[in-house]
Short mmCIF file of C-alpha atoms and ligand atoms in Angstrom, two decimals:
data_model
loop_
_atom_site.label_atom_id
_atom_site.label_comp_id
_atom_site.label_asym_id
_atom_site.label_seq_id
_atom_site.Cartn_x
_atom_site.Cartn_y
_atom_site.Cartn_z
CA MET A 8 75.03 127.53 99.60
CA SER A 9 77.19 127.49 95.68
CA ASN A 10 76.36 125.66 92.24
CA TYR A 11 78.32 122.52 93.42
CA ASN A 12 76.50 121.97 96.47
CA LEU A 13 73.35 122.45 95.57
CA LEU A 14 73.89 120.12 93.08
CA PHE A 15 75.42 117.56 95.58
CA PHE A 16 72.03 117.91 97.62
CA CYS A 17 69.90 117.39 94.65
CA ALA A 18 72.32 114.15 93.13
CA LEU A 19 71.80 113.06 96.98
CA PHE A 20 67.99 113.24 97.08
CA LEU A 21 67.64 111.58 93.16
CA PHE A 22 69.82 108.90 94.64
CA THR A 23 68.33 108.11 97.96
CA ASN A 24 64.72 107.62 95.82
CA CYS A 25 65.65 105.07 93.61
CA ASP A 26 65.83 101.87 94.61
CA HIS A 27 68.96 100.92 92.02
CA ALA A 28 70.80 104.05 93.44
CA GLU A 29 74.67 104.24 94.15
CA GLU A 30 74.75 104.83 97.81
CA ILE A 31 76.97 107.79 99.26
CA PHE A 32 79.19 108.37 101.87
CA PRO A 33 81.51 110.78 103.26
CA LEU A 34 85.49 109.50 102.01
CA LYS A 35 87.13 107.72 105.41
CA SER A 36 90.08 109.86 106.67
CA ASN A 37 93.92 108.48 104.98
CA GLY A 38 95.84 110.91 107.96
CA THR A 39 97.78 113.01 105.00
CA GLU A 40 94.47 115.86 105.96
CA VAL A 41 97.08 117.50 108.84
CA HIS A 42 99.76 118.46 105.91
CA TYR A 43 96.59 120.23 103.29
CA ASP A 44 97.24 123.40 102.61
CA GLN A 45 93.39 124.13 102.78
CA SER A 46 93.93 127.47 100.70
CA LEU A 47 94.25 124.58 97.86
CA PHE A 48 90.56 123.39 98.24
CA PRO A 49 89.90 120.62 96.61
CA PHE A 50 93.09 120.39 94.53
CA TYR A 51 95.80 119.91 97.39
CA HIS A 52 97.69 117.43 95.27
CA GLY A 53 98.84 120.36 93.01
CA VAL A 54 98.96 119.86 89.44
CA ALA A 55 101.17 118.12 86.76
CA SER A 56 101.81 117.82 83.47
CA GLY A 57 103.77 115.03 81.65
CA ASP A 58 104.95 112.65 78.60
CA PRO A 59 105.31 115.60 76.07
CA LEU A 60 105.35 115.03 72.74
CA ALA A 61 105.68 118.36 69.84
CA ASP A 62 101.64 117.89 69.77
CA ALA A 63 99.91 116.76 72.81
CA VAL A 64 101.03 116.47 76.84
CA ILE A 65 99.40 114.66 79.89
CA LEU A 66 97.53 117.06 82.35
CA TRP A 67 96.78 115.77 86.07
CA THR A 68 95.62 116.80 89.22
CA ARG A 69 93.62 115.32 91.57
CA ILE A 70 90.44 116.50 93.79
CA THR A 71 89.68 115.16 97.24
CA PRO A 72 86.07 115.44 97.27
CA PRO A 73 83.12 115.21 100.47
CA ASN A 74 81.88 112.05 99.31
CA ASN A 75 82.47 108.95 96.98
CA MET A 76 80.24 110.37 94.48
CA PRO A 77 82.40 111.24 90.56
CA ILE A 78 83.20 114.71 90.21
CA GLU A 79 83.24 116.60 86.88
CA VAL A 80 86.52 118.39 86.55
CA ASN A 81 86.90 121.04 83.21
CA TRP A 82 90.05 121.75 81.89
CA GLU A 83 92.58 124.64 79.95
CA VAL A 84 95.19 125.44 78.20
CA SER A 85 96.15 128.70 76.88
CA GLN A 86 99.65 130.02 75.71
CA SER A 87 99.34 133.14 78.10
CA ASN A 88 98.71 132.55 81.57
CA GLN A 89 96.02 135.04 81.87
CA PHE A 90 94.17 132.86 79.94
CA ASN A 91 92.94 135.43 77.65
CA GLU A 92 92.94 133.16 74.71
CA ILE A 93 91.71 129.31 75.36
CA THR A 94 93.83 127.22 73.52
CA LEU A 95 91.95 123.79 74.16
CA SER A 96 89.59 123.03 76.65
CA GLY A 97 87.17 120.10 77.98
CA SER A 98 85.59 118.05 80.62
CA VAL A 99 86.03 114.76 81.84
CA THR A 100 84.85 113.01 84.84
CA THR A 101 86.51 111.17 87.81
CA ASP A 102 86.08 108.95 90.88
CA SER A 103 87.07 106.36 93.30
CA THR A 104 87.99 104.26 90.40
CA SER A 105 90.80 106.09 89.83
CA ASP A 106 91.46 107.90 93.79
CA PHE A 107 89.40 110.55 92.55
CA THR A 108 92.77 111.71 90.15
CA VAL A 109 92.70 112.87 86.92
CA LYS A 110 94.33 112.52 83.19
CA VAL A 111 93.83 114.49 80.35
CA ASP A 112 95.38 113.65 77.03
CA ALA A 113 95.52 117.34 75.52
CA LYS A 114 96.03 117.00 72.21
CA GLY A 115 96.81 119.76 68.90
CA LEU A 116 99.33 121.86 70.69
CA SER A 117 101.86 123.31 68.12
CA PRO A 118 105.76 122.09 69.13
CA ASN A 119 108.55 123.65 71.10
CA THR A 120 105.78 125.87 73.39
CA LYS A 121 105.21 126.70 76.70
CA TYR A 122 102.03 126.40 77.61
CA PHE A 123 99.67 127.08 81.52
CA TYR A 124 97.18 124.94 82.66
CA ARG A 125 94.16 124.90 85.08
CA PHE A 126 91.63 122.72 86.53
CA THR A 127 88.15 123.40 88.05
CA ALA A 128 86.03 121.33 90.20
CA MET A 129 83.25 122.23 92.75
CA ASP A 130 83.36 125.72 91.96
CA GLU A 131 87.44 126.41 92.52
CA GLN A 132 90.00 126.74 90.33
CA SER A 133 93.13 125.08 90.24
CA VAL A 134 96.65 126.77 90.18
CA ILE A 135 98.23 127.61 87.47
CA GLY A 136 100.55 124.82 85.74
CA GLU A 137 103.38 125.05 83.39
CA THR A 138 104.15 122.91 80.44
CA LYS A 139 106.06 122.99 77.11
CA THR A 140 106.00 120.68 73.94
CA ILE A 141 108.75 118.32 72.61
CA ASN A 142 110.97 120.64 70.35
CA ASN A 143 111.43 118.47 67.38
CA THR A 144 112.10 121.64 64.97
CA ASN A 145 115.97 121.09 65.29
CA GLU A 146 116.91 123.73 66.43
CA GLY A 147 118.05 125.46 69.65
CA ASP A 148 119.47 122.96 73.01
CA LEU A 149 117.50 120.51 74.78
CA LYS A 150 117.61 120.91 78.62
CA LEU A 151 116.71 117.83 81.11
CA GLY A 152 116.46 117.83 84.96
CA VAL A 153 117.26 114.38 86.13
CA VAL A 154 116.13 113.13 89.49
CA SER A 155 115.81 110.12 91.18
CA CYS A 156 115.37 108.41 95.11
CA SER A 157 113.27 111.21 97.27
CA ASN A 158 113.10 110.37 101.06
CA TYR A 159 110.86 111.72 102.37
CA GLU A 160 111.62 110.77 106.03
CA TRP A 161 115.03 111.16 105.80
CA GLY A 162 114.98 114.68 104.05
CA TYR A 163 112.99 117.84 102.72
CA PHE A 164 113.32 118.64 99.22
CA SER A 165 114.68 121.38 98.43
CA ALA A 166 116.25 119.88 95.10
CA TYR A 167 112.62 119.70 93.90
CA LYS A 168 112.32 123.35 94.18
CA HIS A 169 115.54 124.48 92.59
CA LEU A 170 114.44 122.12 89.75
CA SER A 171 111.45 124.30 89.61
CA GLU A 172 113.24 127.29 89.23
CA LYS A 173 115.32 126.31 86.38
CA GLU A 174 114.29 126.09 82.34
CA LEU A 175 114.11 122.98 81.99
CA ASP A 176 111.99 121.04 78.38
CA ALA A 177 111.46 118.23 80.92
CA VAL A 178 112.15 116.32 84.59
CA LEU A 179 113.21 112.80 83.73
CA HIS A 180 112.02 111.16 87.09
CA LEU A 181 114.52 107.43 87.26
CA GLY A 182 112.35 106.08 90.00
CA ASP A 183 112.07 105.36 93.71
CA TYR A 184 109.35 108.39 93.55
CA PHE A 185 108.73 107.14 97.04
CA TYR A 186 108.89 104.24 99.68
CA GLU A 187 107.32 101.37 100.29
CA TYR A 188 108.66 101.30 103.93
CA ALA A 189 107.04 101.66 107.50
CA PRO A 190 107.99 105.18 109.41
CA GLY A 191 111.09 105.20 110.87
CA THR A 192 112.35 101.54 109.25
CA TYR A 193 114.59 103.16 106.58
CA GLY A 194 116.98 106.37 107.11
CA ASP A 195 115.78 108.22 109.92
CA THR A 196 112.96 110.63 111.31
CA THR A 197 115.09 113.52 112.77
CA ILE A 198 113.15 116.17 110.59
CA GLY A 199 110.34 114.91 112.21
CA ARG A 200 108.30 113.36 109.07
CA PHE A 201 106.98 110.79 109.54
CA ASN A 202 104.88 107.89 106.25
CA ILE A 203 101.24 107.70 106.07
CA PRO A 204 100.16 105.05 105.86
CA PRO A 205 102.17 104.42 108.87
CA ARG A 206 102.64 101.05 107.91
CA GLU A 207 104.76 99.05 105.11
CA ILE A 208 102.50 100.23 102.08
CA LEU A 209 100.74 96.97 100.59
CA SER A 210 97.41 97.53 99.78
CA LEU A 211 95.70 99.93 97.09
CA GLU A 212 94.65 101.90 99.72
CA ASP A 213 98.07 101.99 101.18
CA TYR A 214 100.04 102.85 97.95
CA ARG A 215 97.02 106.34 96.96
CA THR A 216 97.96 107.95 100.51
CA ARG A 217 101.72 107.49 100.06
CA TYR A 218 101.23 109.13 96.79
CA ALA A 219 98.68 111.66 98.21
CA LEU A 220 101.43 112.41 101.17
CA TYR A 221 104.15 112.90 98.94
CA ARG A 222 102.16 115.23 96.71
CA THR A 223 101.36 117.59 99.54
CA ASP A 224 105.05 118.13 99.80
CA LYS A 225 105.38 121.71 98.83
CA ASP A 226 109.04 121.33 97.23
CA LEU A 227 107.17 118.37 95.09
CA GLN A 228 104.57 120.47 93.96
CA ALA A 229 106.45 123.42 92.69
CA ALA A 230 108.29 121.06 90.62
CA HIS A 231 105.81 118.88 88.86
CA GLN A 232 103.57 122.67 88.85
CA LYS A 233 106.34 124.12 86.58
CA HIS A 234 107.40 121.70 84.00
CA PRO A 235 107.07 118.33 82.44
CA PHE A 236 108.00 115.13 83.57
CA ILE A 237 109.01 111.61 82.36
CA ALA A 238 108.88 109.41 84.63
CA ILE A 239 109.35 105.71 84.90
CA TRP A 240 109.28 103.26 88.46
CA ASP A 241 112.56 101.79 89.96
CA ASP A 242 112.12 98.92 92.28
CA HIS A 243 110.41 101.38 95.38
CA GLU A 244 107.36 102.28 93.55
CA ILE A 245 106.48 98.99 93.90
CA THR A 246 108.96 97.31 97.08
CA ASN A 247 112.68 96.64 96.92
CA ASN A 248 114.26 95.25 94.51
CA ALA A 249 111.38 94.09 92.83
CA TYR A 250 111.88 92.22 89.90
CA ILE A 251 108.82 90.56 87.60
CA SER A 252 108.15 87.55 89.68
CA GLY A 253 109.02 88.61 93.04
CA ALA A 254 110.95 91.29 95.35
CA GLN A 255 113.36 91.14 98.35
CA ASN A 256 110.93 93.05 100.57
CA HIS A 257 108.09 90.84 98.98
CA GLN A 258 107.28 87.73 101.73
CA GLU A 259 104.99 85.51 101.60
CA ASP A 260 102.61 86.51 104.60
CA GLU A 261 102.26 89.95 102.73
CA GLY A 262 100.09 88.02 100.21
CA SER A 263 100.22 87.61 96.05
CA TYR A 264 102.94 89.56 94.86
CA ASP A 265 101.43 89.39 91.46
CA ASP A 266 98.57 91.15 92.95
CA ARG A 267 100.48 93.61 95.12
CA LYS A 268 102.79 94.51 91.47
CA ASN A 269 99.69 95.36 90.46
CA ILE A 270 98.33 97.27 92.69
CA ALA A 271 101.71 99.69 92.79
CA ALA A 272 101.42 100.32 89.32
CA GLN A 273 97.95 101.19 89.31
CA ALA A 274 98.51 103.59 92.05
CA TYR A 275 101.35 104.80 89.96
CA TYR A 276 99.60 105.15 86.88
CA GLU A 277 96.79 106.65 88.65
CA TRP A 278 99.90 109.55 90.30
CA LEU A 279 102.18 110.28 87.48
CA PRO A 280 100.77 111.88 84.53
CA ILE A 281 101.88 109.43 82.60
CA ARG A 282 100.71 108.39 78.93
CA GLU A 283 99.07 104.85 78.68
CA ASN A 284 99.49 102.37 76.45
CA ALA A 285 97.30 99.49 75.14
CA ASN A 286 99.09 96.84 76.82
CA LYS A 287 100.21 98.47 80.10
CA GLU A 288 103.34 98.37 78.87
CA ILE A 289 106.01 101.45 81.12
CA TYR A 290 108.66 101.27 79.05
CA ARG A 291 108.06 103.82 75.58
CA SER A 292 110.31 106.60 73.83
CA PHE A 293 110.29 110.37 72.50
CA SER A 294 111.64 112.21 69.96
CA PHE A 295 113.31 115.30 70.27
CA GLY A 296 113.64 115.85 66.74
CA GLU A 297 116.79 115.03 64.81
CA LEU A 298 118.65 116.12 67.69
CA ALA A 299 117.86 113.35 70.21
CA ASP A 300 115.96 109.89 70.50
CA LEU A 301 115.06 109.72 74.47
CA ILE A 302 114.54 105.75 75.40
CA MET A 303 112.63 104.92 78.48
CA LEU A 304 113.55 101.29 79.99
CA ASP A 305 111.37 99.45 82.66
CA GLU A 306 113.90 97.35 84.53
CA ARG A 307 111.58 95.64 87.01
CA LEU A 308 108.39 94.54 85.40
CA ALA A 309 108.89 93.93 82.28
CA GLY A 310 111.14 91.16 82.41
CA ARG A 311 114.08 91.23 84.99
CA THR A 312 114.71 87.32 86.57
CA LYS A 313 115.59 86.83 89.92
CA GLN A 314 118.64 88.95 91.21
CA ALA A 315 121.67 86.58 91.27
CA ASP A 316 123.44 85.40 94.21
CA SER A 317 126.96 85.86 93.68
CA VAL A 318 129.08 87.25 89.75
CA ASP A 319 129.68 83.46 88.60
CA GLN A 320 126.42 82.81 88.64
CA VAL A 321 125.40 85.20 86.03
CA ASP A 322 124.62 83.90 82.40
CA GLU A 323 122.66 84.30 79.75
CA SER A 324 119.63 83.11 81.95
CA TYR A 325 119.52 85.99 84.15
CA SER A 326 117.35 88.79 82.25
CA MET A 327 116.83 92.93 82.88
CA LEU A 328 114.81 94.14 80.17
CA GLY A 329 113.12 90.50 78.71
CA ALA A 330 113.35 89.41 75.48
CA LYS A 331 110.12 91.99 74.26
CA GLN A 332 111.84 95.19 75.55
CA LEU A 333 115.03 94.28 74.85
CA THR A 334 114.55 93.56 71.46
CA TRP A 335 112.64 97.27 70.83
CA PHE A 336 115.53 98.51 72.67
CA LYS A 337 118.10 97.30 70.44
CA ASP A 338 115.95 98.11 67.06
CA LYS A 339 115.12 101.45 68.74
CA LEU A 340 119.21 102.82 69.11
CA SER A 341 119.89 100.20 65.75
CA ARG A 342 117.15 102.56 63.33
CA GLY A 343 117.39 105.95 65.30
CA SER A 344 118.32 108.48 63.23
CA THR A 345 119.35 110.83 65.66
CA THR A 346 121.92 112.21 67.10
CA TRP A 347 121.89 111.37 70.55
CA LYS A 348 120.18 108.25 72.33
CA ILE A 349 119.29 108.78 75.61
CA ILE A 350 118.78 106.11 78.28
CA GLY A 351 116.54 106.69 80.97
CA ASN A 352 118.01 103.83 82.77
CA GLN A 353 117.44 102.87 86.40
CA VAL A 354 120.48 101.28 87.43
CA ILE A 355 123.99 101.19 87.12
CA PHE A 356 124.41 100.02 83.40
CA SER A 357 128.22 100.22 83.21
CA PRO A 358 130.70 97.21 85.08
CA LEU A 359 131.58 98.13 88.64
CA ASP A 360 134.01 96.65 90.70
CA ILE A 361 133.29 96.93 93.78
CA SER A 362 135.68 94.04 95.89
CA LYS A 363 137.67 96.73 97.38
CA LEU A 364 135.53 97.99 99.46
CA ARG A 365 133.39 95.15 100.06
CA PRO A 366 134.98 92.32 99.34
CA ASP A 367 132.38 90.21 100.60
CA SER A 368 129.56 91.28 98.20
CA PRO A 369 132.16 92.56 94.69
CA ALA A 370 129.70 93.66 92.69
CA ASN A 371 126.27 94.81 92.99
CA LEU A 372 123.97 92.14 91.37
CA ASP A 373 120.47 93.64 91.66
CA ALA A 374 121.83 96.56 88.83
CA TRP A 375 123.50 95.31 85.52
CA ASP A 376 126.91 93.65 86.78
CA GLY A 377 124.02 91.24 87.81
CA TYR A 378 123.20 90.80 84.18
CA ALA A 379 126.19 90.87 82.75
CA VAL A 380 125.63 88.97 79.89
CA GLU A 381 122.61 90.64 78.48
CA ARG A 382 125.01 93.90 79.64
CA ASP A 383 127.44 92.98 77.41
CA ASP A 384 124.91 91.52 73.78
CA ILE A 385 123.96 95.93 74.53
CA VAL A 386 127.29 97.16 74.29
CA ASP A 387 128.09 94.51 71.60
CA HIS A 388 124.97 95.29 69.21
CA LEU A 389 127.17 99.24 69.55
CA VAL A 390 129.67 98.84 68.88
CA GLU A 391 129.27 95.88 66.02
CA ASN A 392 126.39 98.87 64.21
CA GLU A 393 128.55 101.25 64.47
CA ILE A 394 126.28 103.29 66.82
CA ASP A 395 127.26 106.39 68.51
CA ASP A 396 126.60 109.05 70.76
CA VAL A 397 124.56 107.26 73.22
CA VAL A 398 124.16 108.39 77.17
CA PHE A 399 122.83 106.35 80.35
CA LEU A 400 121.53 108.48 82.59
CA THR A 401 121.01 106.43 85.88
CA GLY A 402 119.58 107.28 89.15
CA ASP A 403 118.97 104.30 92.30
CA THR A 404 122.22 104.20 93.70
CA HIS A 405 122.09 108.16 95.42
CA THR A 406 125.44 108.46 94.13
CA SER A 407 126.31 111.01 91.85
CA TRP A 408 128.53 108.88 88.73
CA ALA A 409 130.33 109.70 85.33
CA PHE A 410 131.42 106.78 83.56
CA ASP A 411 133.39 105.60 79.71
CA ILE A 412 131.31 102.40 78.63
CA PRO A 413 134.15 100.20 77.86
CA LYS A 414 133.93 97.92 74.43
CA SER A 415 136.07 95.33 76.28
CA LEU A 416 136.37 96.21 80.15
CA ASP A 417 139.66 93.85 79.83
CA SER A 418 141.33 96.04 76.81
CA TYR A 419 139.58 98.92 78.55
CA ASN A 420 142.73 100.38 79.98
CA ALA A 421 145.50 100.16 77.09
CA SER A 422 143.15 101.31 74.15
CA GLY A 423 140.74 103.68 76.57
CA GLU A 424 138.25 102.17 73.34
CA SER A 425 134.60 103.83 74.83
CA ALA A 426 131.28 102.57 73.22
CA ALA A 427 128.88 104.90 75.13
CA VAL A 428 129.04 107.26 78.36
CA GLU A 429 126.82 106.98 81.49
CA PHE A 430 125.91 109.77 84.08
CA GLY A 431 124.43 108.97 87.18
CA THR A 432 122.53 111.09 89.35
CA THR A 433 122.43 111.29 93.26
CA SER A 434 119.56 111.11 95.29
CA ILE A 435 117.07 113.75 96.30
CA THR A 436 117.24 112.89 99.74
CA SER A 437 117.26 109.14 100.39
CA ALA A 438 120.62 108.59 102.21
CA ASN A 439 123.84 107.64 100.62
CA TRP A 440 128.18 106.73 101.80
CA ASN A 441 127.92 109.43 104.40
CA GLU A 442 125.08 109.35 106.47
CA GLY A 443 126.89 107.87 109.44
CA ARG A 444 130.23 107.99 108.13
CA PRO A 445 133.04 110.90 108.65
CA ASP A 446 133.49 112.47 104.80
CA GLU A 447 136.97 111.44 105.39
CA GLU A 448 135.85 107.78 105.74
CA VAL A 449 133.78 108.04 102.61
CA LEU A 450 136.22 110.25 100.83
CA GLY A 451 138.69 107.32 101.19
CA ALA A 452 136.24 104.91 99.50
CA GLU A 453 135.32 107.02 96.74
CA GLN A 454 139.05 106.86 95.32
CA LEU A 455 139.05 103.01 96.65
CA VAL A 456 136.63 103.09 93.90
CA LEU A 457 137.95 105.08 91.67
CA GLY A 458 141.10 103.09 91.79
CA SER A 459 139.65 100.22 90.82
CA ASN A 460 137.25 101.12 87.89
CA ASP A 461 140.13 102.88 84.87
CA HIS A 462 136.46 103.41 82.88
CA LEU A 463 135.09 105.31 86.06
CA LYS A 464 135.96 109.39 86.22
CA PHE A 465 134.08 110.62 88.45
CA ILE A 466 131.99 109.90 91.83
CA ASN A 467 130.79 111.99 94.36
CA ALA A 468 128.73 109.50 97.47
CA ARG A 469 128.64 112.44 99.88
CA ASP A 470 125.75 115.35 98.46
CA HIS A 471 122.59 115.06 97.45
CA GLY A 472 120.78 117.24 94.86
CA TYR A 473 119.79 116.33 91.12
CA LEU A 474 121.32 116.74 87.78
CA VAL A 475 120.62 118.63 84.44
CA LEU A 476 121.72 117.34 80.96
CA THR A 477 122.41 120.01 78.32
CA VAL A 478 122.05 118.31 74.73
CA SER A 479 123.19 120.43 71.56
CA ASN A 480 124.07 119.07 68.21
CA SER A 481 127.61 118.67 68.96
CA THR A 482 127.98 118.08 73.06
CA VAL A 483 126.12 116.77 76.06
CA LYS A 484 127.19 118.55 78.95
CA ALA A 485 125.93 116.72 82.33
CA ASP A 486 125.65 119.64 85.49
CA TRP A 487 125.44 117.91 88.94
CA TYR A 488 123.89 120.45 91.37
CA TYR A 489 124.05 119.61 95.25
CA VAL A 490 121.90 121.06 98.39
CA ASP A 491 124.12 122.50 100.93
CA ASP A 492 121.99 119.87 103.16
CA ILE A 493 118.79 118.49 103.25
CA LYS A 494 117.93 118.48 106.99
CA THR A 495 117.46 121.69 106.73
CA LYS A 496 114.17 123.34 104.62
CA ASN A 497 115.07 125.42 101.21
CA SER A 498 118.67 124.47 101.70
CA PRO A 499 120.33 126.56 98.89
CA GLU A 500 122.11 124.90 96.43
CA LYS A 501 125.74 125.07 94.65
CA LEU A 502 126.89 123.73 90.96
CA MET A 503 129.14 121.09 91.66
CA LYS A 504 130.56 119.52 88.84
CA SER A 505 130.54 119.38 84.80
CA ILE A 506 131.41 116.36 82.63
CA SER A 507 130.89 116.47 78.78
CA VAL A 508 130.86 113.91 75.92
CA LYS A 509 131.49 115.92 72.43
CA GLN A 510 129.81 114.31 69.60
CA GLY A 511 131.70 111.18 67.92
CA ALA A 512 133.76 111.16 70.77
CA ASN A 513 131.97 107.62 72.53
CA LYS A 514 133.98 108.76 75.73
CA LEU A 515 133.58 111.79 78.36
CA ASP A 516 135.67 114.99 77.61
CA LEU A 517 138.30 115.24 80.67
FE1 LIG B 9 117.02 104.79 95.95
#
């Protein structure tokens, strides 16, 4: 009998002999156990790190315990993967109130330093994770992986695996970490991967189980194990086209939207390695010395009003960020003294005319085009305050994009004046335009959109993968990597496109 089991039986005896005892019972199956790699017991969901600072990082794991009793977990951090010298260590207790997830804010680390970490619980050791503190030394480049939109049913996560093999400072996850739908209702299930639980997720247990399913994926585990993530939700972590008081995919017979929103946020905080602040606001910023500020925006739950029904309806009452976040964002932009301001943005910021493609819906009203007055106010803020070198990074559309963000759309054709730039990453696997359509048709559609938007310089609506952003004093470069085939395991990847912006230019270098 292991020490753990001995303790467990002692605890069982004590608790069952106490009048005020907590009842001990085995945990129910949630159906995801079939995907467990038994060699990882009891850390079946791997390890992760996130929200790095110059002197701290969040470390994450989850225990799958035999019963509902609290579990003590030890953690260690070292600069050596042999753990010859322990830099930091500690012990925490986890229990069912956090779904047996573990989050440690490991503080007192050195900047720009790679660390290894591991957990011990139930006499077993987790895999060893790698992480890195923020480089605030003003020397060297910053390299970020940028991802969004991973649909488990639709394809294999080879892109996450490739990302795990790159040298990066961190991975930005711009949302749609998972999808809330029932099996087979979004995309297809031809590769034989099925959502668990087998229904649209509504309860806390449902949301937790969907994370548990995704985190059994070996490719996603590898990405988390290798790099710190800086993550923000988009809509599907809650439900489709979410806003502060409702969502397209929330119906009255599904209960209170406020309850669902809170449940979704709770599960997200439990399962993602995010540093929580006291008021539970997820928008936040990171400082990479004099080189860059990274500003992560919340475009769903902080203050977004309901989407408009038509472009004509959009006025100043339509808010993407809400007044408080908007003030914070503009303040961060004007006060920042860094060379670059990198914006973790979920939905397309630039104006985008899709009227030739979709005459019935000439703009995406779930994107910033549906909140154009607020968007123009932000652009005016950049121009009036001479705030240069702003780079928006965008997810959501399952398509790759590169835009100049015009100072004024009306005068852009003549002047070419641009206030900032925007790079959009494609999806890890979620469907884009050519699923179900021939490539030639999609190429034609891409040309149609390019032809309608002079400030749009690159579009690819056919491929899946991710973006790597390399930030130096003189340049920010976006590299789009695409996998060959999302329906094949371990699909190879290729670097397919690179576009830069030079410091001081505020427009793409073409
Ligand atoms: Fe998505």
